[in-house]
């Protein structure tokens, strides 16, 4: 395996880890505030459909992004009302959102487009294109020279290959996702809002005693969760792929939850966990059959690796992960 192939695998890792990272950060905000949310999958799926549908109908990817975020916020609001206002079971509410999204997306897609529960393929204006960074070798250079882009990059030096192939060429949502990691760390650990948010997940009674609204903080966390899930779903349908298909999230919401537990509810560790899952997916896509001596690992085994790792993590093989103490428990104000 040459250096360029490794760089290309890492490039795919970044692209595949982006929706996981956004969903993982979404769950981080929600669960740090004491609201467990296993409905990440449903919110991503709903956002993926509406972003692709609106982008296909209008030809404007930004309207698609806003529509995806709005649909995710609606589901986040439902989860907030059920979990915070009516003090319902948070896990059941999340499961209901997942089922609701899985059914509604296919039903509406079939009614609008009559293509078997999918949207039309998105054209150039309906998708997020890659951003070519300054001094990177990109499509414009290949067009000017009349040579394939891969050939130009292969002839460049190692630093130029890393810059052009690994750092450049991603959509704006990829850069936004990775910039969200230091932003999330700063918000949670360096601002008053973050301190209160974490306190609500540990001891909501103390926060209430200090005169801060527990309900308001938890709804704010749920709204941020909906926003990030909306961006993750829109990225799947308008950047990573070119349209919506049934169940296109493929368990990414649950993988993001596993990454969140693996990271023990810390943003920088969450990024590392999501990159690990993305790497496994990238290797499975790049290498269909891997030979280890006389043994050939089939492609089905490679495809299953991210999910196997999810089960291993949830089984507790990564050490004891202690969630926020008030997580999953509705807050009842003492009178």
mmCIF file of N, CA and C in Angstrom, residues 20-131:
data_model
loop_
_atom_site.group_PDB
_atom_site.id
_atom_site.type_symbol
_atom_site.label_atom_id
_atom_site.label_comp_id
_atom_site.label_asym_id
_atom_site.label_seq_id
_atom_site.Cartn_x
_atom_site.Cartn_y
_atom_site.Cartn_z
ATOM 1 N N UNK A 20 -21.250 10.977 11.702
ATOM 2 C CA UNK A 20 -21.126 10.375 13.026
ATOM 3 C C UNK A 20 -20.714 11.422 14.054
ATOM 4 N N UNK A 21 -19.779 12.284 13.669
ATOM 5 C CA UNK A 21 -19.294 13.299 14.594
ATOM 6 C C UNK A 21 -20.389 14.302 14.944
ATOM 7 N N UNK A 22 -21.147 14.742 13.949
ATOM 8 C CA UNK A 22 -22.225 15.694 14.208
ATOM 9 C C UNK A 22 -23.294 15.075 15.113
ATOM 10 N N UNK A 23 -23.654 13.819 14.840
ATOM 11 C CA UNK A 23 -24.652 13.148 15.677
ATOM 12 C C UNK A 23 -24.117 12.892 17.077
ATOM 13 N N UNK A 24 -22.834 12.568 17.178
ATOM 14 C CA UNK A 24 -22.215 12.323 18.480
ATOM 15 C C UNK A 24 -22.210 13.597 19.325
ATOM 16 N N UNK A 25 -21.866 14.724 18.717
ATOM 17 C CA UNK A 25 -21.892 15.995 19.441
ATOM 18 C C UNK A 25 -23.319 16.367 19.822
ATOM 19 N N UNK A 26 -24.271 16.024 18.967
ATOM 20 C CA UNK A 26 -25.673 16.276 19.279
ATOM 21 C C UNK A 26 -26.083 15.521 20.541
ATOM 22 N N UNK A 27 -25.740 14.231 20.581
ATOM 23 C CA UNK A 27 -26.045 13.451 21.780
ATOM 24 C C UNK A 27 -25.289 13.938 22.993
ATOM 25 N N UNK A 28 -24.095 14.486 22.787
ATOM 26 C CA UNK A 28 -23.294 15.010 23.897
ATOM 27 C C UNK A 28 -24.006 16.155 24.593
ATOM 28 N N UNK A 29 -24.517 17.106 23.823
ATOM 29 C CA UNK A 29 -25.252 18.225 24.417
ATOM 30 C C UNK A 29 -26.485 17.734 25.166
ATOM 31 N N UNK A 30 -27.244 16.848 24.523
ATOM 32 C CA UNK A 30 -28.490 16.387 25.128
ATOM 33 C C UNK A 30 -28.239 15.590 26.406
ATOM 34 N N UNK A 31 -27.302 14.663 26.360
ATOM 35 C CA UNK A 31 -27.089 13.795 27.507
ATOM 36 C C UNK A 31 -26.343 14.502 28.627
ATOM 37 N N UNK A 32 -25.513 15.479 28.285
ATOM 38 C CA UNK A 32 -24.889 16.290 29.336
ATOM 39 C C UNK A 32 -25.933 17.065 30.129
ATOM 40 N N UNK A 33 -27.067 17.351 29.502
ATOM 41 C CA UNK A 33 -28.152 18.049 30.190
ATOM 42 C C UNK A 33 -29.125 17.088 30.865
ATOM 43 N N UNK A 34 -28.845 15.785 30.781
ATOM 44 C CA UNK A 34 -29.687 14.807 31.466
ATOM 45 C C UNK A 34 -30.795 14.221 30.628
ATOM 46 N N UNK A 35 -30.798 14.489 29.303
ATOM 47 C CA UNK A 35 -31.833 13.946 28.433
ATOM 48 C C UNK A 35 -31.205 12.917 27.511
ATOM 49 N N UNK A 36 -31.436 11.653 27.796
ATOM 50 C CA UNK A 36 -30.933 10.600 26.926
ATOM 51 C C UNK A 36 -31.726 10.604 25.620
ATOM 52 N N UNK A 37 -31.031 10.482 24.518
ATOM 53 C CA UNK A 37 -31.681 10.596 23.215
ATOM 54 C C UNK A 37 -31.183 9.497 22.295
ATOM 55 N N UNK A 38 -31.966 8.429 22.175
ATOM 56 C CA UNK A 38 -31.632 7.396 21.202
ATOM 57 C C UNK A 38 -32.385 7.632 19.899
ATOM 58 N N UNK A 39 -33.002 8.804 19.794
ATOM 59 C CA UNK A 39 -33.688 9.178 18.562
ATOM 60 C C UNK A 39 -32.803 9.922 17.591
ATOM 61 N N UNK A 40 -31.482 9.879 17.784
ATOM 62 C CA UNK A 40 -30.568 10.540 16.843
ATOM 63 C C UNK A 40 -30.746 9.990 15.441
ATOM 64 N N UNK A 41 -30.939 8.692 15.350
ATOM 65 C CA UNK A 41 -31.114 8.047 14.043
ATOM 66 C C UNK A 41 -32.331 8.610 13.322
ATOM 67 N N UNK A 42 -33.447 8.739 14.035
ATOM 68 C CA UNK A 42 -34.674 9.234 13.417
ATOM 69 C C UNK A 42 -34.553 10.676 12.971
ATOM 70 N N UNK A 43 -33.919 11.507 13.784
ATOM 71 C CA UNK A 43 -33.768 12.917 13.406
ATOM 72 C C UNK A 43 -32.854 13.066 12.195
ATOM 73 N N UNK A 44 -31.791 12.282 12.149
ATOM 74 C CA UNK A 44 -30.914 12.316 10.981
ATOM 75 C C UNK A 44 -31.655 11.862 9.728
ATOM 76 N N UNK A 45 -32.444 10.820 9.855
ATOM 77 C CA UNK A 45 -33.162 10.284 8.697
ATOM 78 C C UNK A 45 -34.183 11.291 8.172
ATOM 79 N N UNK A 46 -34.921 11.915 9.086
ATOM 80 C CA UNK A 46 -35.915 12.909 8.674
ATOM 81 C C UNK A 46 -35.230 14.099 8.002
ATOM 82 N N UNK A 47 -34.117 14.545 8.565
ATOM 83 C CA UNK A 47 -33.387 15.667 7.981
ATOM 84 C C UNK A 47 -32.823 15.292 6.610
ATOM 85 N N UNK A 48 -32.353 14.075 6.472
ATOM 86 C CA UNK A 48 -31.819 13.633 5.178
ATOM 87 C C UNK A 48 -32.902 13.678 4.108
ATOM 88 N N UNK A 49 -34.095 13.227 4.461
ATOM 89 C CA UNK A 49 -35.168 13.236 3.465
ATOM 90 C C UNK A 49 -35.570 14.652 3.076
ATOM 91 N N UNK A 50 -35.868 15.488 4.059
ATOM 92 C CA UNK A 50 -36.377 16.817 3.726
ATOM 93 C C UNK A 50 -35.309 17.674 3.045
ATOM 94 N N UNK A 51 -34.056 17.510 3.422
ATOM 95 C CA UNK A 51 -33.008 18.275 2.747
ATOM 96 C C UNK A 51 -32.889 17.857 1.286
ATOM 97 N N UNK A 52 -32.934 16.540 1.030
ATOM 98 C CA UNK A 52 -32.847 16.064 -0.348
ATOM 99 C C UNK A 52 -34.094 16.426 -1.137
ATOM 100 N N UNK A 53 -35.265 16.304 -0.507
ATOM 101 C CA UNK A 53 -36.513 16.593 -1.209
ATOM 102 C C UNK A 53 -36.603 18.064 -1.598
ATOM 103 N N UNK A 54 -36.307 18.952 -0.661
ATOM 104 C CA UNK A 54 -36.399 20.385 -0.953
ATOM 105 C C UNK A 54 -35.311 20.796 -1.943
ATOM 106 N N UNK A 55 -34.120 20.221 -1.807
ATOM 107 C CA UNK A 55 -33.052 20.532 -2.760
ATOM 108 C C UNK A 55 -33.416 20.062 -4.165
ATOM 109 N N UNK A 56 -34.096 18.918 -4.270
ATOM 110 C CA UNK A 56 -34.514 18.409 -5.582
ATOM 111 C C UNK A 56 -35.619 19.271 -6.187
ATOM 112 N N UNK A 57 -36.540 19.754 -5.340
ATOM 113 C CA UNK A 57 -37.664 20.546 -5.836
ATOM 114 C C UNK A 57 -37.257 21.971 -6.189
ATOM 115 N N UNK A 58 -36.346 22.545 -5.427
ATOM 116 C CA UNK A 58 -35.980 23.946 -5.618
ATOM 117 C C UNK A 58 -34.661 24.126 -6.349
ATOM 118 N N UNK A 59 -33.812 23.100 -6.336
ATOM 119 C CA UNK A 59 -32.490 23.236 -6.916
ATOM 120 C C UNK A 59 -31.536 24.052 -6.072
ATOM 121 N N UNK A 60 -31.904 24.311 -4.809
ATOM 122 C CA UNK A 60 -31.090 25.126 -3.915
ATOM 123 C C UNK A 60 -30.699 24.285 -2.706
ATOM 124 N N UNK A 61 -29.412 23.980 -2.574
ATOM 125 C CA UNK A 61 -28.969 23.104 -1.500
ATOM 126 C C UNK A 61 -29.093 23.772 -0.137
ATOM 127 N N UNK A 62 -28.995 25.108 -0.086
ATOM 128 C CA UNK A 62 -29.102 25.799 1.196
ATOM 129 C C UNK A 62 -30.528 25.740 1.736
ATOM 130 N N UNK A 63 -31.512 25.836 0.840
ATOM 131 C CA UNK A 63 -32.895 25.654 1.283
ATOM 132 C C UNK A 63 -33.104 24.222 1.767
ATOM 133 N N UNK A 64 -32.450 23.280 1.099
ATOM 134 C CA UNK A 64 -32.527 21.900 1.555
ATOM 135 C C UNK A 64 -31.939 21.728 2.943
ATOM 136 N N UNK A 65 -30.789 22.368 3.198
ATOM 137 C CA UNK A 65 -30.171 22.295 4.518
ATOM 138 C C UNK A 65 -31.093 22.873 5.587
ATOM 139 N N UNK A 66 -31.672 24.036 5.311
ATOM 140 C CA UNK A 66 -32.573 24.657 6.284
ATOM 141 C C UNK A 66 -33.799 23.787 6.534
ATOM 142 N N UNK A 67 -34.318 23.158 5.485
ATOM 143 C CA UNK A 67 -35.475 22.275 5.653
ATOM 144 C C UNK A 67 -35.128 21.058 6.490
ATOM 145 N N UNK A 68 -33.940 20.499 6.248
ATOM 146 C CA UNK A 68 -33.515 19.355 7.046
ATOM 147 C C UNK A 68 -33.364 19.711 8.508
ATOM 148 N N UNK A 69 -32.764 20.873 8.783
ATOM 149 C CA UNK A 69 -32.608 21.317 10.168
ATOM 150 C C UNK A 69 -33.968 21.534 10.816
ATOM 151 N N UNK A 70 -34.893 22.159 10.065
ATOM 152 C CA UNK A 70 -36.227 22.427 10.614
ATOM 153 C C UNK A 70 -36.956 21.131 10.967
ATOM 154 N N UNK A 71 -36.876 20.124 10.087
ATOM 155 C CA UNK A 71 -37.556 18.854 10.368
ATOM 156 C C UNK A 71 -36.948 18.161 11.581
ATOM 157 N N UNK A 72 -35.631 18.252 11.712
ATOM 158 C CA UNK A 72 -34.977 17.654 12.872
ATOM 159 C C UNK A 72 -35.361 18.384 14.154
ATOM 160 N N UNK A 73 -35.477 19.692 14.080
ATOM 161 C CA UNK A 73 -35.878 20.468 15.259
ATOM 162 C C UNK A 73 -37.305 20.130 15.685
ATOM 163 N N UNK A 74 -38.165 19.836 14.719
ATOM 164 C CA UNK A 74 -39.541 19.437 15.066
ATOM 165 C C UNK A 74 -39.529 18.150 15.873
ATOM 166 N N UNK A 75 -38.768 17.162 15.417
ATOM 167 C CA UNK A 75 -38.669 15.903 16.162
ATOM 168 C C UNK A 75 -37.992 16.107 17.509
ATOM 169 N N UNK A 76 -36.988 16.985 17.554
ATOM 170 C CA UNK A 76 -36.339 17.282 18.830
ATOM 171 C C UNK A 76 -37.328 17.933 19.791
ATOM 172 N N UNK A 77 -38.194 18.809 19.244
ATOM 173 C CA UNK A 77 -39.219 19.424 20.083
ATOM 174 C C UNK A 77 -40.193 18.397 20.625
ATOM 175 N N UNK A 78 -40.579 17.430 19.802
ATOM 176 C CA UNK A 78 -41.465 16.363 20.273
ATOM 177 C C UNK A 78 -40.819 15.569 21.400
ATOM 178 N N UNK A 79 -39.543 15.262 21.210
ATOM 179 C CA UNK A 79 -38.828 14.523 22.254
ATOM 180 C C UNK A 79 -38.728 15.356 23.531
ATOM 181 N N UNK A 80 -38.497 16.659 23.382
ATOM 182 C CA UNK A 80 -38.423 17.525 24.557
ATOM 183 C C UNK A 80 -39.738 17.618 25.291
ATOM 184 N N UNK A 81 -40.818 17.773 24.545
ATOM 185 C CA UNK A 81 -42.138 17.855 25.182
ATOM 186 C C UNK A 81 -42.463 16.558 25.915
ATOM 187 N N UNK A 82 -42.187 15.427 25.266
ATOM 188 C CA UNK A 82 -42.492 14.135 25.891
ATOM 189 C C UNK A 82 -41.618 13.877 27.105
ATOM 190 N N UNK A 83 -40.328 14.237 27.021
ATOM 191 C CA UNK A 83 -39.377 13.894 28.081
ATOM 192 C C UNK A 83 -39.313 14.926 29.190
ATOM 193 N N UNK A 84 -39.453 16.204 28.834
ATOM 194 C CA UNK A 84 -39.265 17.270 29.820
ATOM 195 C C UNK A 84 -40.599 17.770 30.350
ATOM 196 N N UNK A 85 -41.501 18.135 29.448
ATOM 197 C CA UNK A 85 -42.786 18.692 29.877
ATOM 198 C C UNK A 85 -43.670 17.642 30.530
ATOM 199 N N UNK A 86 -43.832 16.498 29.848
ATOM 200 C CA UNK A 86 -44.726 15.456 30.362
ATOM 201 C C UNK A 86 -43.985 14.369 31.136
ATOM 202 N N UNK A 87 -42.671 14.525 31.281
ATOM 203 C CA UNK A 87 -41.845 13.624 32.096
ATOM 204 C C UNK A 87 -42.015 12.157 31.682
ATOM 205 N N UNK A 88 -42.083 11.922 30.383
ATOM 206 C CA UNK A 88 -42.214 10.568 29.876
ATOM 207 C C UNK A 88 -40.882 9.839 29.867
ATOM 208 N N UNK A 89 -40.940 8.583 29.527
ATOM 209 C CA UNK A 89 -39.726 7.773 29.444
ATOM 210 C C UNK A 89 -38.918 8.219 28.237
ATOM 211 N N UNK A 90 -37.686 8.615 28.466
ATOM 212 C CA UNK A 90 -36.875 9.186 27.396
ATOM 213 C C UNK A 90 -36.486 8.147 26.350
ATOM 214 N N UNK A 91 -36.273 6.917 26.770
ATOM 215 C CA UNK A 91 -35.897 5.876 25.820
ATOM 216 C C UNK A 91 -37.058 5.531 24.894
ATOM 217 N N UNK A 92 -38.253 5.427 25.450
ATOM 218 C CA UNK A 92 -39.422 5.117 24.629
ATOM 219 C C UNK A 92 -39.698 6.245 23.645
ATOM 220 N N UNK A 93 -39.532 7.474 24.097
ATOM 221 C CA UNK A 93 -39.722 8.617 23.209
ATOM 222 C C UNK A 93 -38.737 8.568 22.044
ATOM 223 N N UNK A 94 -37.483 8.233 22.322
ATOM 224 C CA UNK A 94 -36.494 8.129 21.257
ATOM 225 C C UNK A 94 -36.811 7.019 20.272
ATOM 226 N N UNK A 95 -37.263 5.869 20.785
ATOM 227 C CA UNK A 95 -37.646 4.766 19.905
ATOM 228 C C UNK A 95 -38.810 5.172 19.015
ATOM 229 N N UNK A 96 -39.770 5.885 19.589
ATOM 230 C CA UNK A 96 -40.932 6.334 18.811
ATOM 231 C C UNK A 96 -40.506 7.270 17.681
ATOM 232 N N UNK A 97 -39.558 8.141 17.965
ATOM 233 C CA UNK A 97 -39.060 9.060 16.925
ATOM 234 C C UNK A 97 -38.389 8.277 15.802
ATOM 235 N N UNK A 98 -37.630 7.261 16.143
ATOM 236 C CA UNK A 98 -36.973 6.450 15.113
ATOM 237 C C UNK A 98 -37.988 5.759 14.213
ATOM 238 N N UNK A 99 -39.015 5.178 14.799
ATOM 239 C CA UNK A 99 -40.046 4.511 14.004
ATOM 240 C C UNK A 99 -40.839 5.517 13.172
ATOM 241 N N UNK A 100 -41.144 6.660 13.772
ATOM 242 C CA UNK A 100 -41.896 7.691 13.065
ATOM 243 C C UNK A 100 -41.137 8.172 11.829
ATOM 244 N N UNK A 101 -39.851 8.427 11.994
ATOM 245 C CA UNK A 101 -39.044 8.913 10.872
ATOM 246 C C UNK A 101 -38.899 7.836 9.793
ATOM 247 N N UNK A 102 -38.680 6.598 10.202
ATOM 248 C CA UNK A 102 -38.499 5.519 9.232
ATOM 249 C C UNK A 102 -39.739 5.339 8.363
ATOM 250 N N UNK A 103 -40.922 5.490 8.962
ATOM 251 C CA UNK A 103 -42.149 5.329 8.192
ATOM 252 C C UNK A 103 -42.529 6.555 7.389
ATOM 253 N N UNK A 104 -42.418 7.732 8.009
ATOM 254 C CA UNK A 104 -42.867 8.953 7.340
ATOM 255 C C UNK A 104 -42.010 9.309 6.131
ATOM 256 N N UNK A 105 -40.707 9.108 6.224
ATOM 257 C CA UNK A 105 -39.838 9.496 5.109
ATOM 258 C C UNK A 105 -40.174 8.716 3.840
ATOM 259 N N UNK A 106 -40.373 7.421 3.974
ATOM 260 C CA UNK A 106 -40.707 6.604 2.804
ATOM 261 C C UNK A 106 -42.090 6.953 2.285
ATOM 262 N N UNK A 107 -43.048 7.165 3.199
ATOM 263 C CA UNK A 107 -44.415 7.478 2.796
ATOM 264 C C UNK A 107 -44.485 8.799 2.037
ATOM 265 N N UNK A 108 -43.851 9.833 2.585
ATOM 266 C CA UNK A 108 -43.883 11.143 1.930
ATOM 267 C C UNK A 108 -43.092 11.116 0.626
ATOM 268 N N UNK A 109 -41.962 10.425 0.621
ATOM 269 C CA UNK A 109 -41.158 10.341 -0.600
ATOM 270 C C UNK A 109 -41.932 9.667 -1.725
ATOM 271 N N UNK A 110 -42.660 8.621 -1.412
ATOM 272 C CA UNK A 110 -43.447 7.938 -2.435
ATOM 273 C C UNK A 110 -44.587 8.821 -2.927
ATOM 274 N N UNK A 111 -45.191 9.573 -2.024
ATOM 275 C CA UNK A 111 -46.298 10.456 -2.403
ATOM 276 C C UNK A 111 -45.804 11.618 -3.272
ATOM 277 N N UNK A 112 -44.622 12.145 -2.952
ATOM 278 C CA UNK A 112 -44.117 13.318 -3.688
ATOM 279 C C UNK A 112 -43.459 12.951 -5.012
ATOM 280 N N UNK A 113 -42.695 11.853 -5.029
ATOM 281 C CA UNK A 113 -41.837 11.585 -6.187
ATOM 282 C C UNK A 113 -42.169 10.283 -6.924
ATOM 283 N N UNK A 114 -42.930 9.371 -6.289
ATOM 284 C CA UNK A 114 -43.293 8.093 -6.923
ATOM 285 C C UNK A 114 -42.064 7.351 -7.465
ATOM 286 N N UNK A 115 -41.013 7.283 -6.655
ATOM 287 C CA UNK A 115 -39.798 6.580 -7.056
ATOM 288 C C UNK A 115 -39.412 5.499 -6.043
ATOM 289 N N UNK A 116 -40.413 4.851 -5.493
ATOM 290 C CA UNK A 116 -40.143 3.762 -4.558
ATOM 291 C C UNK A 116 -39.599 4.204 -3.225
ATOM 292 N N UNK A 117 -39.997 5.382 -2.751
ATOM 293 C CA UNK A 117 -39.552 5.857 -1.447
ATOM 294 C C UNK A 117 -38.226 6.557 -1.471
ATOM 295 N N UNK A 118 -37.786 7.028 -2.626
ATOM 296 C CA UNK A 118 -36.543 7.765 -2.714
ATOM 297 C C UNK A 118 -36.780 9.085 -3.440
ATOM 298 N N UNK A 119 -35.808 9.966 -3.369
ATOM 299 C CA UNK A 119 -35.913 11.242 -4.068
ATOM 300 C C UNK A 119 -35.133 11.162 -5.386
ATOM 301 N N UNK A 120 -35.390 12.081 -6.313
ATOM 302 C CA UNK A 120 -34.577 12.115 -7.536
ATOM 303 C C UNK A 120 -33.116 12.415 -7.192
ATOM 304 N N UNK A 121 -32.234 12.006 -8.064
ATOM 305 C CA UNK A 121 -30.811 12.311 -7.872
ATOM 306 C C UNK A 121 -30.592 13.821 -7.961
ATOM 307 N N UNK A 122 -29.776 14.322 -7.069
ATOM 308 C CA UNK A 122 -29.554 15.760 -7.001
ATOM 309 C C UNK A 122 -28.504 16.189 -8.017
ATOM 310 N N UNK A 123 -28.781 17.312 -8.675
ATOM 311 C CA UNK A 123 -27.832 17.876 -9.623
ATOM 312 C C UNK A 123 -26.844 18.775 -8.893
ATOM 313 N N UNK A 124 -25.991 19.431 -9.649
ATOM 314 C CA UNK A 124 -24.890 20.199 -9.062
ATOM 315 C C UNK A 124 -25.358 21.249 -8.069
ATOM 316 N N UNK A 125 -26.404 22.012 -8.426
ATOM 317 C CA UNK A 125 -26.872 23.083 -7.543
ATOM 318 C C UNK A 125 -27.601 22.551 -6.318
ATOM 319 N N UNK A 126 -27.977 21.301 -6.354
ATOM 320 C CA UNK A 126 -28.686 20.710 -5.228
ATOM 321 C C UNK A 126 -27.788 19.961 -4.272
ATOM 322 N N UNK A 127 -26.467 20.043 -4.486
ATOM 323 C CA UNK A 127 -25.518 19.342 -3.624
ATOM 324 C C UNK A 127 -24.452 20.300 -3.125
ATOM 325 N N UNK A 128 -23.856 19.956 -2.002
ATOM 326 C CA UNK A 128 -22.705 20.695 -1.496
ATOM 327 C C UNK A 128 -21.450 20.176 -2.204
ATOM 328 N N UNK A 129 -20.775 21.066 -2.892
ATOM 329 C CA UNK A 129 -19.553 20.682 -3.580
ATOM 330 C C UNK A 129 -18.347 20.844 -2.677
ATOM 331 N N UNK A 130 -17.222 20.326 -3.138
ATOM 332 C CA UNK A 130 -15.988 20.439 -2.381
ATOM 333 C C UNK A 130 -15.388 21.830 -2.491
ATOM 334 N N UNK A 131 -14.732 22.254 -1.435
ATOM 335 C CA UNK A 131 -14.067 23.555 -1.406
ATOM 336 C C UNK A 131 -12.581 23.335 -1.667
#
